[in-house]
Amino acid sequence: MAAADYYEVLDPRFARLFNGSAQVEKLFTGCRWAEGPAWFAAGRYVVWSDIPNNRMLRFDETDGSVSVFRQPSGNSNGNTVDRQGRLVTCEHSGRRVSRTEHDGSVTTIAAKWKGKRLNSPNDAVVKSDGSIWFTDPSYGIDTDYEGDKAESEIGACHVYRVDPDGGDVEAVITDMVRPNGLAFSLDESLLYVVDTGRTHGAENPAHMRVFNVGKHGKKVSGGKVFADCTAGLFDGFRLDADGRIWTSAFDGIHCYDPDGTLIGKVKVPEVTANCVFGGAKLNCLYIAGTTSLYSVRLMVNGAKTY
């Protein structure tokens, strides 16, 4: 493919965000379902999940090597890094949100709501106050492919908030079919959440909603549709330093302006599930495709979250 074949400009605002000579590079292949990339600036590496293979992998940017970070991983899915540089992980078969401490030990952050086991936490984001917000659809208990098949004890799929050191798990959004990827706006006044309910019925949503965050930062309201996916389903996503949303879809990464306009795409030869900005200048977008980890150098920087 020529470099130009990797980008689709749908709005002039997208044209200045990429270098036409920068290609999408395949860094590793051999996954069954790659997900949840997280960037560790101090070590210059990316950790991501290979859910069905029950492992987490590590790409070292300094030498291009890939190694197993953790196996078994609780069929990990979404990962993020908190303000202290610790790994926060959503585990399907573990049915919990965990945190890897600096000494390598693993702490359970959330495993139950109102005494009932969570379904299979999917994706998480850490707010500036240290609270952890996460989604809990049923994908990890629907079958044995991404976790362990089981009945939902809660009987619904919600978005939750938990204080950084544990405590009560609070349901903050309860009207979604299958909540999935999520992220805050740069000033944390908005919370974007994907609903992939279409996987459980053609009548269900395949969109991203946006919620207003309350003045105390613990509750949300509203929830209007921000964007409908034009190619399959959205999944995980990240924001750049100007508030644009770079979200996974079936044909690559879709870029949305904060006003809700789809302005362009980074084309990837596999269904994508998630992405994260990394590199020394946060201008490298790491992309989790179905079987592979990809990267592309952009003319924009990712939003700093620590």
PDB file of C-alpha atoms in Angstrom:
ATOM      1  CA  MET A   1       0.000   0.000   0.000  1.00  0.00           C
ATOM      2  CA  ALA A   2       1.108   3.540  -0.709  1.00  0.00           C
ATOM      3  CA  ALA A   3       1.284   5.765   2.348  1.00  0.00           C
ATOM      4  CA  ALA A   4      -1.736   7.751   1.134  1.00  0.00           C
ATOM      5  CA  ASP A   5      -3.804   4.568   1.181  1.00  0.00           C
ATOM      6  CA  TYR A   6      -3.617   4.520   4.983  1.00  0.00           C
ATOM      7  CA  TYR A   7      -5.683   7.687   5.427  1.00  0.00           C
ATOM      8  CA  GLU A   8      -9.140   8.815   4.407  1.00  0.00           C
ATOM      9  CA  VAL A   9      -9.844  12.540   4.618  1.00  0.00           C
ATOM     10  CA  LEU A  10     -13.532  13.271   5.152  1.00  0.00           C
ATOM     11  CA  ASP A  11     -13.098  16.865   6.308  1.00  0.00           C
ATOM     12  CA  PRO A  12     -10.276  19.338   5.596  1.00  0.00           C
ATOM     13  CA  ARG A  13      -9.536  19.504   9.320  1.00  0.00           C
ATOM     14  CA  PHE A  14      -8.127  15.967   9.173  1.00  0.00           C
ATOM     15  CA  ALA A  15      -5.548  16.647   6.460  1.00  0.00           C
ATOM     16  CA  ARG A  16      -3.090  18.387   8.791  1.00  0.00           C
ATOM     17  CA  LEU A  17      -3.191  15.624  11.424  1.00  0.00           C
ATOM     18  CA  PHE A  18      -1.078  13.096   9.545  1.00  0.00           C
ATOM     19  CA  ASN A  19       2.073  12.981   7.469  1.00  0.00           C
ATOM     20  CA  GLY A  20       1.308  11.483   4.078  1.00  0.00           C
ATOM     21  CA  SER A  21       4.537   9.490   4.126  1.00  0.00           C
ATOM     22  CA  ALA A  22       3.872   7.879   7.522  1.00  0.00           C
ATOM     23  CA  GLN A  23       2.643   4.340   7.094  1.00  0.00           C
ATOM     24  CA  VAL A  24       0.701   2.100   9.461  1.00  0.00           C
ATOM     25  CA  GLU A  25       3.291  -0.393  10.709  1.00  0.00           C
ATOM     26  CA  LYS A  26       2.605  -3.907  11.984  1.00  0.00           C
ATOM     27  CA  LEU A  27       4.709  -4.413  15.114  1.00  0.00           C
ATOM     28  CA  PHE A  28       3.536  -7.877  16.184  1.00  0.00           C
ATOM     29  CA  THR A  29       1.062 -10.528  15.109  1.00  0.00           C
ATOM     30  CA  GLY A  30      -0.163 -13.789  16.616  1.00  0.00           C
ATOM     31  CA  CYS A  31      -2.984 -12.654  18.891  1.00  0.00           C
ATOM     32  CA  ARG A  32      -6.518 -14.019  18.853  1.00  0.00           C
ATOM     33  CA  TRP A  33      -8.170 -10.763  19.973  1.00  0.00           C
ATOM     34  CA  ALA A  34      -5.816  -7.888  20.742  1.00  0.00           C
ATOM     35  CA  GLU A  35      -7.193  -5.221  23.072  1.00  0.00           C
ATOM     36  CA  GLY A  36      -6.463  -2.642  25.714  1.00  0.00           C
ATOM     37  CA  PRO A  37      -3.078  -1.053  24.906  1.00  0.00           C
ATOM     38  CA  ALA A  38      -1.583   1.081  27.702  1.00  0.00           C
ATOM     39  CA  TRP A  39       1.518   3.258  27.387  1.00  0.00           C
ATOM     40  CA  PHE A  40       4.202   3.372  30.093  1.00  0.00           C
ATOM     41  CA  ALA A  41       6.269   6.501  29.502  1.00  0.00           C
ATOM     42  CA  ALA A  42       8.972   5.733  32.065  1.00  0.00           C
ATOM     43  CA  GLY A  43       9.849   2.425  30.406  1.00  0.00           C
ATOM     44  CA  ARG A  44       8.891   3.371  26.853  1.00  0.00           C
ATOM     45  CA  TYR A  45       6.736   0.292  26.368  1.00  0.00           C
ATOM     46  CA  VAL A  46       3.158  -0.703  25.598  1.00  0.00           C
ATOM     47  CA  VAL A  47       1.255  -3.403  27.470  1.00  0.00           C
ATOM     48  CA  TRP A  48      -1.778  -4.886  25.747  1.00  0.00           C
ATOM     49  CA  SER A  49      -4.192  -7.801  26.137  1.00  0.00           C
ATOM     50  CA  ASP A  50      -4.689 -10.924  24.048  1.00  0.00           C
ATOM     51  CA  ILE A  51      -8.007 -11.895  25.612  1.00  0.00           C
ATOM     52  CA  PRO A  52      -8.701 -15.464  24.352  1.00  0.00           C
ATOM     53  CA  ASN A  53      -5.065 -16.456  24.907  1.00  0.00           C
ATOM     54  CA  ASN A  54      -5.364 -15.266  28.517  1.00  0.00           C
ATOM     55  CA  ARG A  55      -2.183 -13.219  28.363  1.00  0.00           C
ATOM     56  CA  MET A  56      -0.818  -9.705  28.326  1.00  0.00           C
ATOM     57  CA  LEU A  57       2.012  -8.752  25.973  1.00  0.00           C
ATOM     58  CA  ARG A  58       4.654  -6.041  26.158  1.00  0.00           C
ATOM     59  CA  PHE A  59       6.142  -4.125  23.222  1.00  0.00           C
ATOM     60  CA  ASP A  60       9.438  -2.384  24.000  1.00  0.00           C
ATOM     61  CA  GLU A  61       9.772   0.755  21.886  1.00  0.00           C
ATOM     62  CA  THR A  62      13.531   0.961  22.509  1.00  0.00           C
ATOM     63  CA  ASP A  63      14.384  -2.255  20.652  1.00  0.00           C
ATOM     64  CA  GLY A  64      11.142  -3.464  19.048  1.00  0.00           C
ATOM     65  CA  SER A  65      11.000  -6.649  21.116  1.00  0.00           C
ATOM     66  CA  VAL A  66       7.774  -8.298  22.296  1.00  0.00           C
ATOM     67  CA  SER A  67       7.513 -10.458  25.396  1.00  0.00           C
ATOM     68  CA  VAL A  68       4.823 -11.922  27.627  1.00  0.00           C
ATOM     69  CA  PHE A  69       4.000  -9.465  30.384  1.00  0.00           C
ATOM     70  CA  ARG A  70       1.600 -11.720  32.319  1.00  0.00           C
ATOM     71  CA  GLN A  71       0.035 -15.150  31.762  1.00  0.00           C
ATOM     72  CA  PRO A  72      -2.539 -16.048  32.892  1.00  0.00           C
ATOM     73  CA  SER A  73      -3.999 -12.579  32.948  1.00  0.00           C
ATOM     74  CA  GLY A  74      -7.572 -13.196  34.070  1.00  0.00           C
ATOM     75  CA  ASN A  75      -8.494 -12.851  30.374  1.00  0.00           C
ATOM     76  CA  SER A  76      -7.612  -9.188  30.657  1.00  0.00           C
ATOM     77  CA  ASN A  77      -9.277  -6.682  28.349  1.00  0.00           C
ATOM     78  CA  GLY A  78      -8.946  -2.925  28.822  1.00  0.00           C
ATOM     79  CA  ASN A  79      -5.870  -1.429  30.491  1.00  0.00           C
ATOM     80  CA  THR A  80      -4.894   2.046  31.567  1.00  0.00           C
ATOM     81  CA  VAL A  81      -2.225   3.720  33.678  1.00  0.00           C
ATOM     82  CA  ASP A  82      -3.081   5.723  36.792  1.00  0.00           C
ATOM     83  CA  ARG A  83      -1.477   8.969  37.963  1.00  0.00           C
ATOM     84  CA  GLN A  84       1.138   7.020  39.932  1.00  0.00           C
ATOM     85  CA  GLY A  85       2.204   4.986  36.903  1.00  0.00           C
ATOM     86  CA  ARG A  86       0.447   1.790  37.990  1.00  0.00           C
ATOM     87  CA  LEU A  87      -1.357  -0.539  35.600  1.00  0.00           C
ATOM     88  CA  VAL A  88      -5.145  -0.738  35.975  1.00  0.00           C
ATOM     89  CA  THR A  89      -6.670  -3.794  34.284  1.00  0.00           C
ATOM     90  CA  CYS A  90     -10.178  -5.040  33.503  1.00  0.00           C
ATOM     91  CA  GLU A  91     -10.289  -8.831  33.847  1.00  0.00           C
ATOM     92  CA  HIS A  92     -12.957 -10.986  32.207  1.00  0.00           C
ATOM     93  CA  SER A  93     -12.462 -14.329  33.950  1.00  0.00           C
ATOM     94  CA  GLY A  94     -11.262 -12.559  37.076  1.00  0.00           C
ATOM     95  CA  ARG A  95     -14.517 -10.537  36.911  1.00  0.00           C
ATOM     96  CA  ARG A  96     -12.735  -7.641  38.544  1.00  0.00           C
ATOM     97  CA  VAL A  97     -10.785  -4.450  38.055  1.00  0.00           C
ATOM     98  CA  SER A  98      -7.260  -4.903  39.353  1.00  0.00           C
ATOM     99  CA  ARG A  99      -4.207  -2.726  39.861  1.00  0.00           C
ATOM    100  CA  THR A 100      -0.599  -3.835  39.501  1.00  0.00           C
ATOM    101  CA  GLU A 101       1.424  -2.170  42.219  1.00  0.00           C
ATOM    102  CA  HIS A 102       4.990  -0.909  41.838  1.00  0.00           C
ATOM    103  CA  ASP A 103       6.321  -4.046  43.528  1.00  0.00           C
ATOM    104  CA  GLY A 104       4.458  -6.301  41.055  1.00  0.00           C
ATOM    105  CA  SER A 105       1.717  -7.387  43.426  1.00  0.00           C
ATOM    106  CA  VAL A 106      -1.867  -7.204  42.187  1.00  0.00           C
ATOM    107  CA  THR A 107      -4.642  -5.492  44.157  1.00  0.00           C
ATOM    108  CA  THR A 108      -8.373  -5.936  43.544  1.00  0.00           C
ATOM    109  CA  ILE A 109     -10.031  -2.540  43.053  1.00  0.00           C
ATOM    110  CA  ALA A 110     -13.578  -3.706  42.327  1.00  0.00           C
ATOM    111  CA  ALA A 111     -15.176  -7.145  42.097  1.00  0.00           C
ATOM    112  CA  LYS A 112     -18.766  -6.748  43.328  1.00  0.00           C
ATOM    113  CA  TRP A 113     -21.670  -4.349  43.248  1.00  0.00           C
ATOM    114  CA  LYS A 114     -24.277  -4.600  45.992  1.00  0.00           C
ATOM    115  CA  GLY A 115     -22.861  -7.984  46.955  1.00  0.00           C
ATOM    116  CA  LYS A 116     -23.134  -9.429  43.438  1.00  0.00           C
ATOM    117  CA  ARG A 117     -20.195 -10.316  41.224  1.00  0.00           C
ATOM    118  CA  LEU A 118     -19.469  -8.016  38.331  1.00  0.00           C
ATOM    119  CA  ASN A 119     -20.096  -9.371  34.821  1.00  0.00           C
ATOM    120  CA  SER A 120     -16.726  -8.928  33.085  1.00  0.00           C
ATOM    121  CA  PRO A 121     -15.148  -5.473  33.353  1.00  0.00           C
ATOM    122  CA  ASN A 122     -14.191  -4.228  29.900  1.00  0.00           C
ATOM    123  CA  ASP A 123     -12.509  -0.843  29.900  1.00  0.00           C
ATOM    124  CA  ALA A 124     -11.392   1.699  32.501  1.00  0.00           C
ATOM    125  CA  VAL A 125     -10.274   5.300  32.831  1.00  0.00           C
ATOM    126  CA  VAL A 126      -8.678   7.043  35.806  1.00  0.00           C
ATOM    127  CA  LYS A 127      -9.909  10.535  36.637  1.00  0.00           C
ATOM    128  CA  SER A 128      -7.572  13.232  37.973  1.00  0.00           C
ATOM    129  CA  ASP A 129      -8.931  12.714  41.501  1.00  0.00           C
ATOM    130  CA  GLY A 130      -7.713   9.099  41.316  1.00  0.00           C
ATOM    131  CA  SER A 131     -11.177   7.563  40.993  1.00  0.00           C
ATOM    132  CA  ILE A 132     -11.518   4.677  38.554  1.00  0.00           C
ATOM    133  CA  TRP A 133     -14.466   4.557  36.165  1.00  0.00           C
ATOM    134  CA  PHE A 134     -15.133   1.333  34.292  1.00  0.00           C
ATOM    135  CA  THR A 135     -17.647  -0.431  32.077  1.00  0.00           C
ATOM    136  CA  ASP A 136     -19.056  -3.882  32.796  1.00  0.00           C
ATOM    137  CA  PRO A 137     -20.740  -5.569  29.809  1.00  0.00           C
ATOM    138  CA  SER A 138     -21.196  -9.345  29.667  1.00  0.00           C
ATOM    139  CA  TYR A 139     -18.767 -10.333  26.890  1.00  0.00           C
ATOM    140  CA  GLY A 140     -16.494 -12.282  29.221  1.00  0.00           C
ATOM    141  CA  ILE A 141     -19.335 -14.424  30.586  1.00  0.00           C
ATOM    142  CA  ASP A 142     -21.393 -14.818  27.402  1.00  0.00           C
ATOM    143  CA  THR A 143     -19.152 -17.688  26.219  1.00  0.00           C
ATOM    144  CA  ASP A 144     -15.909 -19.404  27.172  1.00  0.00           C
ATOM    145  CA  TYR A 145     -13.985 -17.626  24.385  1.00  0.00           C
ATOM    146  CA  GLU A 146     -13.111 -14.418  26.246  1.00  0.00           C
ATOM    147  CA  GLY A 147     -13.509 -15.709  29.792  1.00  0.00           C
ATOM    148  CA  ASP A 148     -15.681 -18.183  31.678  1.00  0.00           C
ATOM    149  CA  LYS A 149     -19.291 -18.648  30.637  1.00  0.00           C
ATOM    150  CA  ALA A 150     -21.685 -17.817  33.461  1.00  0.00           C
ATOM    151  CA  GLU A 151     -24.980 -16.166  34.243  1.00  0.00           C
ATOM    152  CA  SER A 152     -24.942 -12.505  35.162  1.00  0.00           C
ATOM    153  CA  GLU A 153     -25.570 -12.016  38.869  1.00  0.00           C
ATOM    154  CA  ILE A 154     -26.462  -8.359  38.330  1.00  0.00           C
ATOM    155  CA  GLY A 155     -28.712  -8.948  35.325  1.00  0.00           C
ATOM    156  CA  ALA A 156     -27.657  -5.721  33.625  1.00  0.00           C
ATOM    157  CA  CYS A 157     -24.591  -3.927  32.272  1.00  0.00           C
ATOM    158  CA  HIS A 158     -23.568  -0.650  33.909  1.00  0.00           C
ATOM    159  CA  VAL A 159     -20.819   1.948  34.150  1.00  0.00           C
ATOM    160  CA  TYR A 160     -19.270   2.198  37.609  1.00  0.00           C
ATOM    161  CA  ARG A 161     -17.085   4.482  39.694  1.00  0.00           C
ATOM    162  CA  VAL A 162     -14.839   3.441  42.582  1.00  0.00           C
ATOM    163  CA  ASP A 163     -12.467   5.415  44.783  1.00  0.00           C
ATOM    164  CA  PRO A 164      -8.766   4.795  44.079  1.00  0.00           C
ATOM    165  CA  ASP A 165      -8.184   2.783  47.239  1.00  0.00           C
ATOM    166  CA  GLY A 166     -11.304   0.679  46.895  1.00  0.00           C
ATOM    167  CA  GLY A 167     -14.510   1.135  48.816  1.00  0.00           C
ATOM    168  CA  ASP A 168     -18.050   1.181  47.569  1.00  0.00           C
ATOM    169  CA  VAL A 169     -18.591   0.573  43.857  1.00  0.00           C
ATOM    170  CA  GLU A 170     -21.176   3.031  42.560  1.00  0.00           C
ATOM    171  CA  ALA A 171     -23.243   2.605  39.400  1.00  0.00           C
ATOM    172  CA  VAL A 172     -23.103   5.948  37.573  1.00  0.00           C
ATOM    173  CA  ILE A 173     -24.798   4.965  34.278  1.00  0.00           C
ATOM    174  CA  THR A 174     -27.487   2.265  34.192  1.00  0.00           C
ATOM    175  CA  ASP A 175     -29.305   2.803  30.870  1.00  0.00           C
ATOM    176  CA  MET A 176     -26.860   1.264  28.397  1.00  0.00           C
ATOM    177  CA  VAL A 177     -27.128  -2.115  26.666  1.00  0.00           C
ATOM    178  CA  ARG A 178     -23.423  -3.021  26.487  1.00  0.00           C
ATOM    179  CA  PRO A 179     -21.218  -0.159  27.744  1.00  0.00           C
ATOM    180  CA  ASN A 180     -17.714  -0.464  26.366  1.00  0.00           C
ATOM    181  CA  GLY A 181     -14.922   2.090  25.796  1.00  0.00           C
ATOM    182  CA  LEU A 182     -14.931   5.305  27.821  1.00  0.00           C
ATOM    183  CA  ALA A 183     -12.876   8.482  28.321  1.00  0.00           C
ATOM    184  CA  PHE A 184     -13.169  11.946  29.831  1.00  0.00           C
ATOM    185  CA  SER A 185     -12.864  15.178  27.918  1.00  0.00           C
ATOM    186  CA  LEU A 186      -9.691  17.172  28.554  1.00  0.00           C
ATOM    187  CA  ASP A 187     -11.279  19.276  31.315  1.00  0.00           C
ATOM    188  CA  GLU A 188     -13.216  16.245  32.657  1.00  0.00           C
ATOM    189  CA  SER A 189     -16.518  18.065  32.268  1.00  0.00           C
ATOM    190  CA  LEU A 190     -17.724  15.374  29.857  1.00  0.00           C
ATOM    191  CA  LEU A 191     -17.628  11.585  29.864  1.00  0.00           C
ATOM    192  CA  TYR A 192     -17.801   9.740  26.542  1.00  0.00           C
ATOM    193  CA  VAL A 193     -19.022   6.128  26.615  1.00  0.00           C
ATOM    194  CA  VAL A 194     -19.449   3.638  23.762  1.00  0.00           C
ATOM    195  CA  ASP A 195     -22.458   1.317  23.651  1.00  0.00           C
ATOM    196  CA  THR A 196     -21.886  -1.850  21.588  1.00  0.00           C
ATOM    197  CA  GLY A 197     -25.342  -3.262  22.236  1.00  0.00           C
ATOM    198  CA  ARG A 198     -25.636  -4.104  18.522  1.00  0.00           C
ATOM    199  CA  THR A 199     -23.718  -7.327  19.301  1.00  0.00           C
ATOM    200  CA  HIS A 200     -26.835  -8.486  21.139  1.00  0.00           C
ATOM    201  CA  GLY A 201     -29.490  -7.496  18.614  1.00  0.00           C
ATOM    202  CA  ALA A 202     -29.838  -5.442  15.434  1.00  0.00           C
ATOM    203  CA  GLU A 203     -32.247  -3.132  17.238  1.00  0.00           C
ATOM    204  CA  ASN A 204     -29.614  -2.154  19.795  1.00  0.00           C
ATOM    205  CA  PRO A 205     -27.201   0.785  19.595  1.00  0.00           C
ATOM    206  CA  ALA A 206     -23.797   1.060  17.946  1.00  0.00           C
ATOM    207  CA  HIS A 207     -22.902   4.542  19.066  1.00  0.00           C
ATOM    208  CA  MET A 208     -20.991   6.785  21.451  1.00  0.00           C
ATOM    209  CA  ARG A 209     -22.814   8.882  24.024  1.00  0.00           C
ATOM    210  CA  VAL A 210     -21.623  11.947  25.939  1.00  0.00           C
ATOM    211  CA  PHE A 211     -22.547  12.718  29.547  1.00  0.00           C
ATOM    212  CA  ASN A 212     -22.147  15.852  31.644  1.00  0.00           C
ATOM    213  CA  VAL A 213     -20.029  15.360  34.757  1.00  0.00           C
ATOM    214  CA  GLY A 214     -21.435  16.942  37.922  1.00  0.00           C
ATOM    215  CA  LYS A 215     -19.616  19.712  39.770  1.00  0.00           C
ATOM    216  CA  HIS A 216     -18.313  17.300  42.409  1.00  0.00           C
ATOM    217  CA  GLY A 217     -17.034  14.939  39.717  1.00  0.00           C
ATOM    218  CA  LYS A 218     -18.822  11.854  41.006  1.00  0.00           C
ATOM    219  CA  LYS A 219     -22.104  11.805  39.072  1.00  0.00           C
ATOM    220  CA  VAL A 220     -23.107  12.257  35.440  1.00  0.00           C
ATOM    221  CA  SER A 221     -26.244  13.417  33.662  1.00  0.00           C
ATOM    222  CA  GLY A 222     -27.526  13.707  30.114  1.00  0.00           C
ATOM    223  CA  GLY A 223     -26.213  11.088  27.757  1.00  0.00           C
ATOM    224  CA  LYS A 224     -27.066  12.305  24.265  1.00  0.00           C
ATOM    225  CA  VAL A 225     -25.670  10.437  21.266  1.00  0.00           C
ATOM    226  CA  PHE A 226     -22.334  11.946  20.231  1.00  0.00           C
ATOM    227  CA  ALA A 227     -21.794   9.782  17.128  1.00  0.00           C
ATOM    228  CA  ASP A 228     -23.169   6.689  15.410  1.00  0.00           C
ATOM    229  CA  CYS A 229     -20.550   4.268  14.133  1.00  0.00           C
ATOM    230  CA  THR A 230     -20.402   4.177  10.321  1.00  0.00           C
ATOM    231  CA  ALA A 231     -18.390   0.944  10.121  1.00  0.00           C
ATOM    232  CA  GLY A 232     -19.382  -1.817  12.490  1.00  0.00           C
ATOM    233  CA  LEU A 233     -18.896  -0.856  16.117  1.00  0.00           C
ATOM    234  CA  PHE A 234     -16.840   1.580  18.124  1.00  0.00           C
ATOM    235  CA  ASP A 235     -14.817   0.014  20.952  1.00  0.00           C
ATOM    236  CA  GLY A 236     -11.913   1.591  22.855  1.00  0.00           C
ATOM    237  CA  PHE A 237     -10.725   5.135  22.129  1.00  0.00           C
ATOM    238  CA  ARG A 238      -8.423   7.955  23.239  1.00  0.00           C
ATOM    239  CA  LEU A 239      -8.360  11.755  23.000  1.00  0.00           C
ATOM    240  CA  ASP A 240      -5.599  13.894  21.561  1.00  0.00           C
ATOM    241  CA  ALA A 241      -4.284  17.127  23.090  1.00  0.00           C
ATOM    242  CA  ASP A 242      -6.910  19.180  21.227  1.00  0.00           C
ATOM    243  CA  GLY A 243      -9.844  17.064  22.375  1.00  0.00           C
ATOM    244  CA  ARG A 244     -10.373  15.079  19.191  1.00  0.00           C
ATOM    245  CA  ILE A 245     -11.506  11.475  19.653  1.00  0.00           C
ATOM    246  CA  TRP A 246      -9.572   8.644  17.969  1.00  0.00           C
ATOM    247  CA  THR A 247     -11.778   5.582  18.183  1.00  0.00           C
ATOM    248  CA  SER A 248     -11.586   2.011  16.948  1.00  0.00           C
ATOM    249  CA  ALA A 249     -14.016   0.719  14.322  1.00  0.00           C
ATOM    250  CA  PHE A 250     -14.208  -2.162  11.870  1.00  0.00           C
ATOM    251  CA  ASP A 251     -12.149  -0.452   9.157  1.00  0.00           C
ATOM    252  CA  GLY A 252      -9.544   1.256  11.312  1.00  0.00           C
ATOM    253  CA  ILE A 253      -9.374   4.277  13.593  1.00  0.00           C
ATOM    254  CA  HIS A 254     -12.004   6.989  13.149  1.00  0.00           C
ATOM    255  CA  CYS A 255     -11.159  10.563  14.162  1.00  0.00           C
ATOM    256  CA  TYR A 256     -13.940  12.813  15.467  1.00  0.00           C
ATOM    257  CA  ASP A 257     -13.743  16.536  16.055  1.00  0.00           C
ATOM    258  CA  PRO A 258     -15.125  17.637  19.447  1.00  0.00           C
ATOM    259  CA  ASP A 259     -18.160  18.984  17.579  1.00  0.00           C
ATOM    260  CA  GLY A 260     -19.097  15.397  16.647  1.00  0.00           C
ATOM    261  CA  THR A 261     -17.961  15.467  13.013  1.00  0.00           C
ATOM    262  CA  LEU A 262     -16.199  12.406  11.616  1.00  0.00           C
ATOM    263  CA  ILE A 263     -13.249  14.139   9.943  1.00  0.00           C
ATOM    264  CA  GLY A 264     -11.107  11.209   8.825  1.00  0.00           C
ATOM    265  CA  LYS A 265      -9.861   7.658   9.241  1.00  0.00           C
ATOM    266  CA  VAL A 266      -6.616   5.791   9.700  1.00  0.00           C
ATOM    267  CA  LYS A 267      -7.132   2.599   7.715  1.00  0.00           C
ATOM    268  CA  VAL A 268      -6.004  -0.678   9.282  1.00  0.00           C
ATOM    269  CA  PRO A 269      -6.245  -4.077   7.520  1.00  0.00           C
ATOM    270  CA  GLU A 270      -8.032  -5.690  10.484  1.00  0.00           C
ATOM    271  CA  VAL A 271     -10.940  -4.869  12.758  1.00  0.00           C
ATOM    272  CA  THR A 272      -9.548  -2.601  15.453  1.00  0.00           C
ATOM    273  CA  ALA A 273     -10.486  -2.771  19.119  1.00  0.00           C
ATOM    274  CA  ASN A 274      -8.557  -0.030  20.874  1.00  0.00           C
ATOM    275  CA  CYS A 275      -5.685   2.435  20.678  1.00  0.00           C
ATOM    276  CA  VAL A 276      -3.394   4.567  22.828  1.00  0.00           C
ATOM    277  CA  PHE A 277      -1.027   7.470  22.232  1.00  0.00           C
ATOM    278  CA  GLY A 278       2.579   6.739  23.101  1.00  0.00           C
ATOM    279  CA  GLY A 279       6.141   7.526  22.206  1.00  0.00           C
ATOM    280  CA  ALA A 280       8.396  10.152  23.792  1.00  0.00           C
ATOM    281  CA  LYS A 281       6.221  12.951  22.374  1.00  0.00           C
ATOM    282  CA  LEU A 282       2.878  11.113  22.531  1.00  0.00           C
ATOM    283  CA  ASN A 283       2.600  11.375  18.753  1.00  0.00           C
ATOM    284  CA  CYS A 284       2.641   7.640  18.031  1.00  0.00           C
ATOM    285  CA  LEU A 285      -0.747   5.960  17.956  1.00  0.00           C
ATOM    286  CA  TYR A 286      -0.548   2.294  18.970  1.00  0.00           C
ATOM    287  CA  ILE A 287      -3.499   0.292  17.624  1.00  0.00           C
ATOM    288  CA  ALA A 288      -4.793  -3.098  18.738  1.00  0.00           C
ATOM    289  CA  GLY A 289      -6.124  -4.940  15.692  1.00  0.00           C
ATOM    290  CA  THR A 290      -7.691  -8.374  15.783  1.00  0.00           C
ATOM    291  CA  THR A 291      -4.466 -10.383  15.600  1.00  0.00           C
ATOM    292  CA  SER A 292      -1.842  -7.656  15.705  1.00  0.00           C
ATOM    293  CA  LEU A 293      -0.374  -4.543  17.270  1.00  0.00           C
ATOM    294  CA  TYR A 294       0.096  -1.625  14.863  1.00  0.00           C
ATOM    295  CA  SER A 295       1.488   1.884  15.115  1.00  0.00           C
ATOM    296  CA  VAL A 296       1.401   5.089  13.108  1.00  0.00           C
ATOM    297  CA  ARG A 297       3.211   8.395  13.645  1.00  0.00           C
ATOM    298  CA  LEU A 298       0.834  11.366  13.571  1.00  0.00           C
ATOM    299  CA  MET A 299       1.148  15.139  13.405  1.00  0.00           C
ATOM    300  CA  VAL A 300      -0.799  15.477  16.636  1.00  0.00           C
ATOM    301  CA  ASN A 301      -0.036  14.589  20.251  1.00  0.00           C
ATOM    302  CA  GLY A 302      -2.096  12.533  22.638  1.00  0.00           C
ATOM    303  CA  ALA A 303      -3.696  14.062  25.710  1.00  0.00           C
ATOM    304  CA  LYS A 304      -1.561  13.750  28.834  1.00  0.00           C
ATOM    305  CA  THR A 305      -3.345  11.852  31.600  1.00  0.00           C
ATOM    306  CA  TYR A 306      -0.597  11.839  34.229  1.00  0.00           C
TER     307      TYR A 306
END
